[in-house]
Amino acid sequence: MPEPARATTTEAQRPGKPRRVSTPVTGQARDDLRQQAVQLYQPAPGAGRRLSIRAIAAQFDRSYGFVWNLLEEAGVTRRPANGRTARLTGPHP
């Protein structure tokens, strides 16, 4: 007896945006993106606004994880997730 045919899921059947597969970024292109990500995440004093990892990912049209890896490769210390800076003096109210 033959096996029943399996239903395949098409892009039209999936809810939300279709899955997009990004091409790998290597070599000089990756180095350039890494440098840009660091400049956007940690700009020089007075050079402008610091962007979040999500904002950088949207600007590069890449995933959050990709940008996170770029920053990690560059040795950047990540900011707290809530956007606050740590208090160095006194007890917490």
PDB file of N, CA and C in Angstrom:
ATOM      1  N   MET A   1       0.843  -1.178   0.000  1.00  0.00           N
ATOM      2  CA  MET A   1       0.000   0.000   0.000  1.00  0.00           C
ATOM      3  C   MET A   1       0.890   1.245   0.000  1.00  0.00           C
ATOM      4  N   PRO A   2       0.680   2.218  -0.887  1.00  0.00           N
ATOM      5  CA  PRO A   2       1.507   3.424  -0.941  1.00  0.00           C
ATOM      6  C   PRO A   2       1.228   4.347   0.240  1.00  0.00           C
ATOM      7  N   GLU A   3       2.285   5.088   0.626  1.00  0.00           N
ATOM      8  CA  GLU A   3       2.133   6.046   1.727  1.00  0.00           C
ATOM      9  C   GLU A   3       1.291   7.230   1.274  1.00  0.00           C
ATOM     10  N   PRO A   4       0.513   7.812   2.191  1.00  0.00           N
ATOM     11  CA  PRO A   4      -0.273   8.993   1.820  1.00  0.00           C
ATOM     12  C   PRO A   4       0.652  10.178   1.537  1.00  0.00           C
ATOM     13  N   ALA A   5       0.233  11.024   0.651  1.00  0.00           N
ATOM     14  CA  ALA A   5       1.032  12.208   0.309  1.00  0.00           C
ATOM     15  C   ALA A   5       1.052  13.170   1.479  1.00  0.00           C
ATOM     16  N   ARG A   6       2.213  13.742   1.738  1.00  0.00           N
ATOM     17  CA  ARG A   6       2.332  14.712   2.826  1.00  0.00           C
ATOM     18  C   ARG A   6       1.989  16.096   2.318  1.00  0.00           C
ATOM     19  N   ALA A   7       1.320  16.850   3.144  1.00  0.00           N
ATOM     20  CA  ALA A   7       1.012  18.235   2.789  1.00  0.00           C
ATOM     21  C   ALA A   7       2.258  19.073   3.020  1.00  0.00           C
ATOM     22  N   THR A   8       2.586  19.897   2.060  1.00  0.00           N
ATOM     23  CA  THR A   8       3.734  20.778   2.220  1.00  0.00           C
ATOM     24  C   THR A   8       3.248  22.168   2.589  1.00  0.00           C
ATOM     25  N   THR A   9       4.027  22.838   3.383  1.00  0.00           N
ATOM     26  CA  THR A   9       3.685  24.189   3.794  1.00  0.00           C
ATOM     27  C   THR A   9       4.311  25.164   2.813  1.00  0.00           C
ATOM     28  N   THR A  10       3.515  25.996   2.233  1.00  0.00           N
ATOM     29  CA  THR A  10       4.025  26.997   1.305  1.00  0.00           C
ATOM     30  C   THR A  10       4.127  28.334   2.018  1.00  0.00           C
ATOM     31  N   GLU A  11       4.818  29.287   1.396  1.00  0.00           N
ATOM     32  CA  GLU A  11       4.955  30.625   1.978  1.00  0.00           C
ATOM     33  C   GLU A  11       3.582  31.252   2.225  1.00  0.00           C
ATOM     34  N   ALA A  12       2.628  30.988   1.351  1.00  0.00           N
ATOM     35  CA  ALA A  12       1.300  31.592   1.485  1.00  0.00           C
ATOM     36  C   ALA A  12       0.562  31.049   2.702  1.00  0.00           C
ATOM     37  N   GLN A  13       0.898  29.835   3.154  1.00  0.00           N
ATOM     38  CA  GLN A  13       0.210  29.235   4.289  1.00  0.00           C
ATOM     39  C   GLN A  13       0.793  29.658   5.626  1.00  0.00           C
ATOM     40  N   ARG A  14       1.975  30.216   5.630  1.00  0.00           N
ATOM     41  CA  ARG A  14       2.607  30.629   6.880  1.00  0.00           C
ATOM     42  C   ARG A  14       2.104  31.994   7.298  1.00  0.00           C
ATOM     43  N   PRO A  15       1.800  32.159   8.576  1.00  0.00           N
ATOM     44  CA  PRO A  15       1.386  33.480   9.043  1.00  0.00           C
ATOM     45  C   PRO A  15       2.583  34.422   9.137  1.00  0.00           C
ATOM     46  N   GLY A  16       2.350  35.702   9.000  1.00  0.00           N
ATOM     47  CA  GLY A  16       3.418  36.692   9.125  1.00  0.00           C
ATOM     48  C   GLY A  16       4.245  36.803   7.874  1.00  0.00           C
ATOM     49  N   LYS A  17       5.441  37.376   8.057  1.00  0.00           N
ATOM     50  CA  LYS A  17       6.327  37.572   6.921  1.00  0.00           C
ATOM     51  C   LYS A  17       6.948  36.248   6.489  1.00  0.00           C
ATOM     52  N   PRO A  18       7.180  36.065   5.201  1.00  0.00           N
ATOM     53  CA  PRO A  18       7.848  34.847   4.762  1.00  0.00           C
ATOM     54  C   PRO A  18       9.285  34.818   5.262  1.00  0.00           C
ATOM     55  N   ARG A  19       9.811  33.641   5.451  1.00  0.00           N
ATOM     56  CA  ARG A  19      11.173  33.488   5.939  1.00  0.00           C
ATOM     57  C   ARG A  19      12.147  33.912   4.846  1.00  0.00           C
ATOM     58  N   ARG A  20      13.059  34.793   5.219  1.00  0.00           N
ATOM     59  CA  ARG A  20      14.059  35.263   4.274  1.00  0.00           C
ATOM     60  C   ARG A  20      15.410  34.718   4.719  1.00  0.00           C
ATOM     61  N   VAL A  21      16.107  34.103   3.821  1.00  0.00           N
ATOM     62  CA  VAL A  21      17.422  33.556   4.132  1.00  0.00           C
ATOM     63  C   VAL A  21      18.468  34.554   3.661  1.00  0.00           C
ATOM     64  N   SER A  22      19.270  35.032   4.592  1.00  0.00           N
ATOM     65  CA  SER A  22      20.310  36.009   4.270  1.00  0.00           C
ATOM     66  C   SER A  22      21.554  35.305   3.765  1.00  0.00           C
ATOM     67  N   THR A  23      22.257  35.979   2.896  1.00  0.00           N
ATOM     68  CA  THR A  23      23.516  35.433   2.420  1.00  0.00           C
ATOM     69  C   THR A  23      24.600  35.693   3.457  1.00  0.00           C
ATOM     70  N   PRO A  24      25.551  34.795   3.593  1.00  0.00           N
ATOM     71  CA  PRO A  24      26.622  34.999   4.557  1.00  0.00           C
ATOM     72  C   PRO A  24      27.462  36.236   4.212  1.00  0.00           C
ATOM     73  N   VAL A  25      27.925  36.907   5.249  1.00  0.00           N
ATOM     74  CA  VAL A  25      28.786  38.075   5.059  1.00  0.00           C
ATOM     75  C   VAL A  25      30.152  37.709   5.612  1.00  0.00           C
ATOM     76  N   THR A  26      31.153  37.732   4.734  1.00  0.00           N
ATOM     77  CA  THR A  26      32.500  37.344   5.149  1.00  0.00           C
ATOM     78  C   THR A  26      33.517  38.350   4.621  1.00  0.00           C
ATOM     79  N   GLY A  27      34.737  38.196   5.082  1.00  0.00           N
ATOM     80  CA  GLY A  27      35.844  39.006   4.580  1.00  0.00           C
ATOM     81  C   GLY A  27      35.715  40.487   4.882  1.00  0.00           C
ATOM     82  N   GLN A  28      36.089  41.303   3.906  1.00  0.00           N
ATOM     83  CA  GLN A  28      36.102  42.757   4.071  1.00  0.00           C
ATOM     84  C   GLN A  28      34.702  43.309   4.311  1.00  0.00           C
ATOM     85  N   ALA A  29      33.688  42.716   3.683  1.00  0.00           N
ATOM     86  CA  ALA A  29      32.317  43.193   3.882  1.00  0.00           C
ATOM     87  C   ALA A  29      31.895  43.035   5.339  1.00  0.00           C
ATOM     88  N   ARG A  30      32.288  41.920   5.969  1.00  0.00           N
ATOM     89  CA  ARG A  30      31.958  41.699   7.378  1.00  0.00           C
ATOM     90  C   ARG A  30      32.726  42.677   8.264  1.00  0.00           C
ATOM     91  N   ASP A  31      33.997  42.912   7.931  1.00  0.00           N
ATOM     92  CA  ASP A  31      34.790  43.870   8.691  1.00  0.00           C
ATOM     93  C   ASP A  31      34.168  45.264   8.631  1.00  0.00           C
ATOM     94  N   ASP A  32      33.695  45.656   7.448  1.00  0.00           N
ATOM     95  CA  ASP A  32      33.059  46.969   7.282  1.00  0.00           C
ATOM     96  C   ASP A  32      31.769  47.064   8.097  1.00  0.00           C
ATOM     97  N   LEU A  33      30.946  46.012   8.050  1.00  0.00           N
ATOM     98  CA  LEU A  33      29.700  46.017   8.829  1.00  0.00           C
ATOM     99  C   LEU A  33      29.991  46.049  10.322  1.00  0.00           C
ATOM    100  N   ARG A  34      31.019  45.303  10.746  1.00  0.00           N
ATOM    101  CA  ARG A  34      31.394  45.276  12.162  1.00  0.00           C
ATOM    102  C   ARG A  34      31.788  46.674  12.626  1.00  0.00           C
ATOM    103  N   GLN A  35      32.582  47.369  11.823  1.00  0.00           N
ATOM    104  CA  GLN A  35      33.019  48.716  12.176  1.00  0.00           C
ATOM    105  C   GLN A  35      31.825  49.677  12.235  1.00  0.00           C
ATOM    106  N   GLN A  36      30.924  49.577  11.281  1.00  0.00           N
ATOM    107  CA  GLN A  36      29.733  50.437  11.275  1.00  0.00           C
ATOM    108  C   GLN A  36      28.852  50.153  12.484  1.00  0.00           C
ATOM    109  N   ALA A  37      28.689  48.860  12.829  1.00  0.00           N
ATOM    110  CA  ALA A  37      27.851  48.492  13.977  1.00  0.00           C
ATOM    111  C   ALA A  37      28.420  49.070  15.264  1.00  0.00           C
ATOM    112  N   VAL A  38      29.739  48.983  15.423  1.00  0.00           N
ATOM    113  CA  VAL A  38      30.372  49.530  16.630  1.00  0.00           C
ATOM    114  C   VAL A  38      30.185  51.047  16.683  1.00  0.00           C
ATOM    115  N   GLN A  39      30.338  51.730  15.564  1.00  0.00           N
ATOM    116  CA  GLN A  39      30.170  53.189  15.532  1.00  0.00           C
ATOM    117  C   GLN A  39      28.742  53.599  15.862  1.00  0.00           C
ATOM    118  N   LEU A  40      27.765  52.799  15.447  1.00  0.00           N
ATOM    119  CA  LEU A  40      26.371  53.119  15.743  1.00  0.00           C
ATOM    120  C   LEU A  40      26.002  52.779  17.182  1.00  0.00           C
ATOM    121  N   TYR A  41      26.571  51.687  17.699  1.00  0.00           N
ATOM    122  CA  TYR A  41      26.259  51.236  19.057  1.00  0.00           C
ATOM    123  C   TYR A  41      27.003  52.041  20.108  1.00  0.00           C
ATOM    124  N   GLN A  42      28.257  52.415  19.811  1.00  0.00           N
ATOM    125  CA  GLN A  42      29.076  53.186  20.740  1.00  0.00           C
ATOM    126  C   GLN A  42      29.745  54.345  19.998  1.00  0.00           C
ATOM    127  N   PRO A  43      28.987  55.373  19.650  1.00  0.00           N
ATOM    128  CA  PRO A  43      29.621  56.480  18.922  1.00  0.00           C
ATOM    129  C   PRO A  43      30.601  57.234  19.822  1.00  0.00           C
ATOM    130  N   ALA A  44      31.501  57.949  19.202  1.00  0.00           N
ATOM    131  CA  ALA A  44      32.440  58.781  19.951  1.00  0.00           C
ATOM    132  C   ALA A  44      31.647  59.841  20.718  1.00  0.00           C
ATOM    133  N   PRO A  45      32.166  60.318  21.857  1.00  0.00           N
ATOM    134  CA  PRO A  45      31.447  61.337  22.628  1.00  0.00           C
ATOM    135  C   PRO A  45      31.102  62.543  21.761  1.00  0.00           C
ATOM    136  N   GLY A  46      29.832  62.930  21.794  1.00  0.00           N
ATOM    137  CA  GLY A  46      29.364  64.072  21.035  1.00  0.00           C
ATOM    138  C   GLY A  46      29.118  63.787  19.562  1.00  0.00           C
ATOM    139  N   ALA A  47      29.283  62.520  19.157  1.00  0.00           N
ATOM    140  CA  ALA A  47      29.138  62.181  17.738  1.00  0.00           C
ATOM    141  C   ALA A  47      27.712  61.833  17.346  1.00  0.00           C
ATOM    142  N   GLY A  48      26.821  61.720  18.307  1.00  0.00           N
ATOM    143  CA  GLY A  48      25.440  61.400  17.952  1.00  0.00           C
ATOM    144  C   GLY A  48      24.817  60.396  18.894  1.00  0.00           C
ATOM    145  N   ARG A  49      23.627  59.983  18.536  1.00  0.00           N
ATOM    146  CA  ARG A  49      22.814  59.090  19.350  1.00  0.00           C
ATOM    147  C   ARG A  49      23.306  57.651  19.244  1.00  0.00           C
ATOM    148  N   ARG A  50      23.253  56.928  20.361  1.00  0.00           N
ATOM    149  CA  ARG A  50      23.585  55.510  20.365  1.00  0.00           C
ATOM    150  C   ARG A  50      22.353  54.724  19.946  1.00  0.00           C
ATOM    151  N   LEU A  51      22.516  53.801  19.030  1.00  0.00           N
ATOM    152  CA  LEU A  51      21.388  52.990  18.576  1.00  0.00           C
ATOM    153  C   LEU A  51      21.370  51.664  19.317  1.00  0.00           C
ATOM    154  N   SER A  52      20.185  51.079  19.420  1.00  0.00           N
ATOM    155  CA  SER A  52      20.056  49.752  20.008  1.00  0.00           C
ATOM    156  C   SER A  52      20.461  48.702  18.986  1.00  0.00           C
ATOM    157  N   ILE A  53      20.661  47.484  19.461  1.00  0.00           N
ATOM    158  CA  ILE A  53      21.003  46.389  18.559  1.00  0.00           C
ATOM    159  C   ILE A  53      19.862  46.165  17.574  1.00  0.00           C
ATOM    160  N   ARG A  54      18.634  46.256  18.049  1.00  0.00           N
ATOM    161  CA  ARG A  54      17.477  46.068  17.158  1.00  0.00           C
ATOM    162  C   ARG A  54      17.424  47.143  16.079  1.00  0.00           C
ATOM    163  N   ALA A  55      17.728  48.378  16.437  1.00  0.00           N
ATOM    164  CA  ALA A  55      17.716  49.471  15.459  1.00  0.00           C
ATOM    165  C   ALA A  55      18.827  49.272  14.417  1.00  0.00           C
ATOM    166  N   ILE A  56      19.981  48.815  14.861  1.00  0.00           N
ATOM    167  CA  ILE A  56      21.078  48.550  13.931  1.00  0.00           C
ATOM    168  C   ILE A  56      20.705  47.397  13.006  1.00  0.00           C
ATOM    169  N   ALA A  57      20.090  46.356  13.562  1.00  0.00           N
ATOM    170  CA  ALA A  57      19.670  45.211  12.750  1.00  0.00           C
ATOM    171  C   ALA A  57      18.675  45.646  11.682  1.00  0.00           C
ATOM    172  N   ALA A  58      17.744  46.508  12.038  1.00  0.00           N
ATOM    173  CA  ALA A  58      16.773  47.002  11.059  1.00  0.00           C
ATOM    174  C   ALA A  58      17.466  47.833   9.987  1.00  0.00           C
ATOM    175  N   GLN A  59      18.421  48.643  10.383  1.00  0.00           N
ATOM    176  CA  GLN A  59      19.147  49.484   9.435  1.00  0.00           C
ATOM    177  C   GLN A  59      19.972  48.638   8.455  1.00  0.00           C
ATOM    178  N   PHE A  60      20.573  47.559   8.947  1.00  0.00           N
ATOM    179  CA  PHE A  60      21.378  46.678   8.105  1.00  0.00           C
ATOM    180  C   PHE A  60      20.531  45.644   7.371  1.00  0.00           C
ATOM    181  N   ASP A  61      19.259  45.520   7.728  1.00  0.00           N
ATOM    182  CA  ASP A  61      18.357  44.489   7.204  1.00  0.00           C
ATOM    183  C   ASP A  61      18.921  43.099   7.495  1.00  0.00           C
ATOM    184  N   ARG A  62      19.380  42.938   8.737  1.00  0.00           N
ATOM    185  CA  ARG A  62      19.920  41.669   9.207  1.00  0.00           C
ATOM    186  C   ARG A  62      19.220  41.325  10.514  1.00  0.00           C
ATOM    187  N   SER A  63      19.527  40.171  11.068  1.00  0.00           N
ATOM    188  CA  SER A  63      18.885  39.741  12.305  1.00  0.00           C
ATOM    189  C   SER A  63      19.571  40.347  13.533  1.00  0.00           C
ATOM    190  N   TYR A  64      18.845  40.330  14.648  1.00  0.00           N
ATOM    191  CA  TYR A  64      19.374  40.778  15.927  1.00  0.00           C
ATOM    192  C   TYR A  64      20.631  39.971  16.266  1.00  0.00           C
ATOM    193  N   GLY A  65      20.554  38.649  16.083  1.00  0.00           N
ATOM    194  CA  GLY A  65      21.674  37.772  16.405  1.00  0.00           C
ATOM    195  C   GLY A  65      22.912  38.068  15.587  1.00  0.00           C
ATOM    196  N   PHE A  66      22.723  38.425  14.316  1.00  0.00           N
ATOM    197  CA  PHE A  66      23.860  38.760  13.463  1.00  0.00           C
ATOM    198  C   PHE A  66      24.577  39.992  14.004  1.00  0.00           C
ATOM    199  N   VAL A  67      23.815  41.027  14.349  1.00  0.00           N
ATOM    200  CA  VAL A  67      24.420  42.257  14.871  1.00  0.00           C
ATOM    201  C   VAL A  67      25.060  41.993  16.228  1.00  0.00           C
ATOM    202  N   TRP A  68      24.405  41.208  17.057  1.00  0.00           N
ATOM    203  CA  TRP A  68      24.954  40.862  18.370  1.00  0.00           C
ATOM    204  C   TRP A  68      26.298  40.178  18.187  1.00  0.00           C
ATOM    205  N   ASN A  69      26.394  39.246  17.210  1.00  0.00           N
ATOM    206  CA  ASN A  69      27.660  38.558  16.949  1.00  0.00           C
ATOM    207  C   ASN A  69      28.736  39.520  16.453  1.00  0.00           C
ATOM    208  N   LEU A  70      28.355  40.474  15.590  1.00  0.00           N
ATOM    209  CA  LEU A  70      29.333  41.465  15.123  1.00  0.00           C
ATOM    210  C   LEU A  70      29.910  42.245  16.297  1.00  0.00           C
ATOM    211  N   LEU A  71      29.042  42.684  17.200  1.00  0.00           N
ATOM    212  CA  LEU A  71      29.504  43.458  18.349  1.00  0.00           C
ATOM    213  C   LEU A  71      30.368  42.604  19.268  1.00  0.00           C
ATOM    214  N   GLU A  72      29.992  41.348  19.428  1.00  0.00           N
ATOM    215  CA  GLU A  72      30.780  40.444  20.264  1.00  0.00           C
ATOM    216  C   GLU A  72      32.170  40.218  19.653  1.00  0.00           C
ATOM    217  N   GLU A  73      32.219  40.052  18.319  1.00  0.00           N
ATOM    218  CA  GLU A  73      33.503  39.879  17.633  1.00  0.00           C
ATOM    219  C   GLU A  73      34.403  41.097  17.818  1.00  0.00           C
ATOM    220  N   ALA A  74      33.782  42.277  17.900  1.00  0.00           N
ATOM    221  CA  ALA A  74      34.541  43.513  18.054  1.00  0.00           C
ATOM    222  C   ALA A  74      34.959  43.756  19.507  1.00  0.00           C
ATOM    223  N   GLY A  75      34.471  42.930  20.436  1.00  0.00           N
ATOM    224  CA  GLY A  75      34.825  43.078  21.841  1.00  0.00           C
ATOM    225  C   GLY A  75      34.068  44.177  22.554  1.00  0.00           C
ATOM    226  N   VAL A  76      32.897  44.545  22.031  1.00  0.00           N
ATOM    227  CA  VAL A  76      32.088  45.617  22.618  1.00  0.00           C
ATOM    228  C   VAL A  76      31.367  45.094  23.856  1.00  0.00           C
ATOM    229  N   THR A  77      31.373  45.898  24.914  1.00  0.00           N
ATOM    230  CA  THR A  77      30.608  45.578  26.106  1.00  0.00           C
ATOM    231  C   THR A  77      29.182  46.034  25.878  1.00  0.00           C
ATOM    232  N   ARG A  78      28.240  45.104  25.998  1.00  0.00           N
ATOM    233  CA  ARG A  78      26.842  45.433  25.733  1.00  0.00           C
ATOM    234  C   ARG A  78      26.255  46.260  26.869  1.00  0.00           C
ATOM    235  N   ARG A  79      25.342  47.156  26.502  1.00  0.00           N
ATOM    236  CA  ARG A  79      24.634  47.961  27.484  1.00  0.00           C
ATOM    237  C   ARG A  79      23.531  47.118  28.118  1.00  0.00           C
ATOM    238  N   PRO A  80      23.032  47.541  29.291  1.00  0.00           N
ATOM    239  CA  PRO A  80      21.918  46.811  29.903  1.00  0.00           C
ATOM    240  C   PRO A  80      20.704  46.821  28.983  1.00  0.00           C
ATOM    241  N   ALA A  81      19.917  45.769  29.048  1.00  0.00           N
ATOM    242  CA  ALA A  81      18.761  45.624  28.168  1.00  0.00           C
ATOM    243  C   ALA A  81      17.707  46.702  28.400  1.00  0.00           C
ATOM    244  N   ASN A  82      17.607  47.208  29.624  1.00  0.00           N
ATOM    245  CA  ASN A  82      16.572  48.198  29.916  1.00  0.00           C
ATOM    246  C   ASN A  82      17.006  49.626  29.585  1.00  0.00           C
ATOM    247  N   GLY A  83      18.238  49.810  29.129  1.00  0.00           N
ATOM    248  CA  GLY A  83      18.707  51.124  28.728  1.00  0.00           C
ATOM    249  C   GLY A  83      19.206  52.001  29.859  1.00  0.00           C
ATOM    250  N   ARG A  84      19.148  51.508  31.070  1.00  0.00           N
ATOM    251  CA  ARG A  84      19.626  52.290  32.219  1.00  0.00           C
ATOM    252  C   ARG A  84      21.108  52.030  32.441  1.00  0.00           C
ATOM    253  N   THR A  85      21.756  53.008  33.021  1.00  0.00           N
ATOM    254  CA  THR A  85      23.149  52.805  33.424  1.00  0.00           C
ATOM    255  C   THR A  85      23.178  52.469  34.904  1.00  0.00           C
ATOM    256  N   ALA A  86      24.151  51.716  35.306  1.00  0.00           N
ATOM    257  CA  ALA A  86      24.246  51.286  36.698  1.00  0.00           C
ATOM    258  C   ALA A  86      24.610  52.456  37.594  1.00  0.00           C
ATOM    259  N   ARG A  87      24.037  52.475  38.774  1.00  0.00           N
ATOM    260  CA  ARG A  87      24.408  53.475  39.779  1.00  0.00           C
ATOM    261  C   ARG A  87      25.659  53.002  40.483  1.00  0.00           C
ATOM    262  N   LEU A  88      26.594  53.910  40.607  1.00  0.00           N
ATOM    263  CA  LEU A  88      27.851  53.520  41.232  1.00  0.00           C
ATOM    264  C   LEU A  88      27.925  53.921  42.688  1.00  0.00           C
ATOM    265  N   THR A  89      27.057  54.814  43.132  1.00  0.00           N
ATOM    266  CA  THR A  89      27.118  55.253  44.527  1.00  0.00           C
ATOM    267  C   THR A  89      25.750  55.149  45.179  1.00  0.00           C
ATOM    268  N   GLY A  90      25.776  54.901  46.438  1.00  0.00           N
ATOM    269  CA  GLY A  90      24.556  54.904  47.234  1.00  0.00           C
ATOM    270  C   GLY A  90      23.710  53.659  47.052  1.00  0.00           C
ATOM    271  N   PRO A  91      22.823  53.450  48.031  1.00  0.00           N
ATOM    272  CA  PRO A  91      21.927  52.291  47.960  1.00  0.00           C
ATOM    273  C   PRO A  91      20.810  52.524  46.953  1.00  0.00           C
ATOM    274  N   HIS A  92      20.237  51.445  46.536  1.00  0.00           N
ATOM    275  CA  HIS A  92      19.110  51.517  45.607  1.00  0.00           C
ATOM    276  C   HIS A  92      17.873  51.972  46.375  1.00  0.00           C
ATOM    277  N   PRO A  93      17.134  52.971  45.894  1.00  0.00           N
ATOM    278  CA  PRO A  93      15.964  53.466  46.647  1.00  0.00           C
ATOM    279  C   PRO A  93      14.869  52.452  46.764  1.00  0.00           C
TER     280      PRO A  93
END
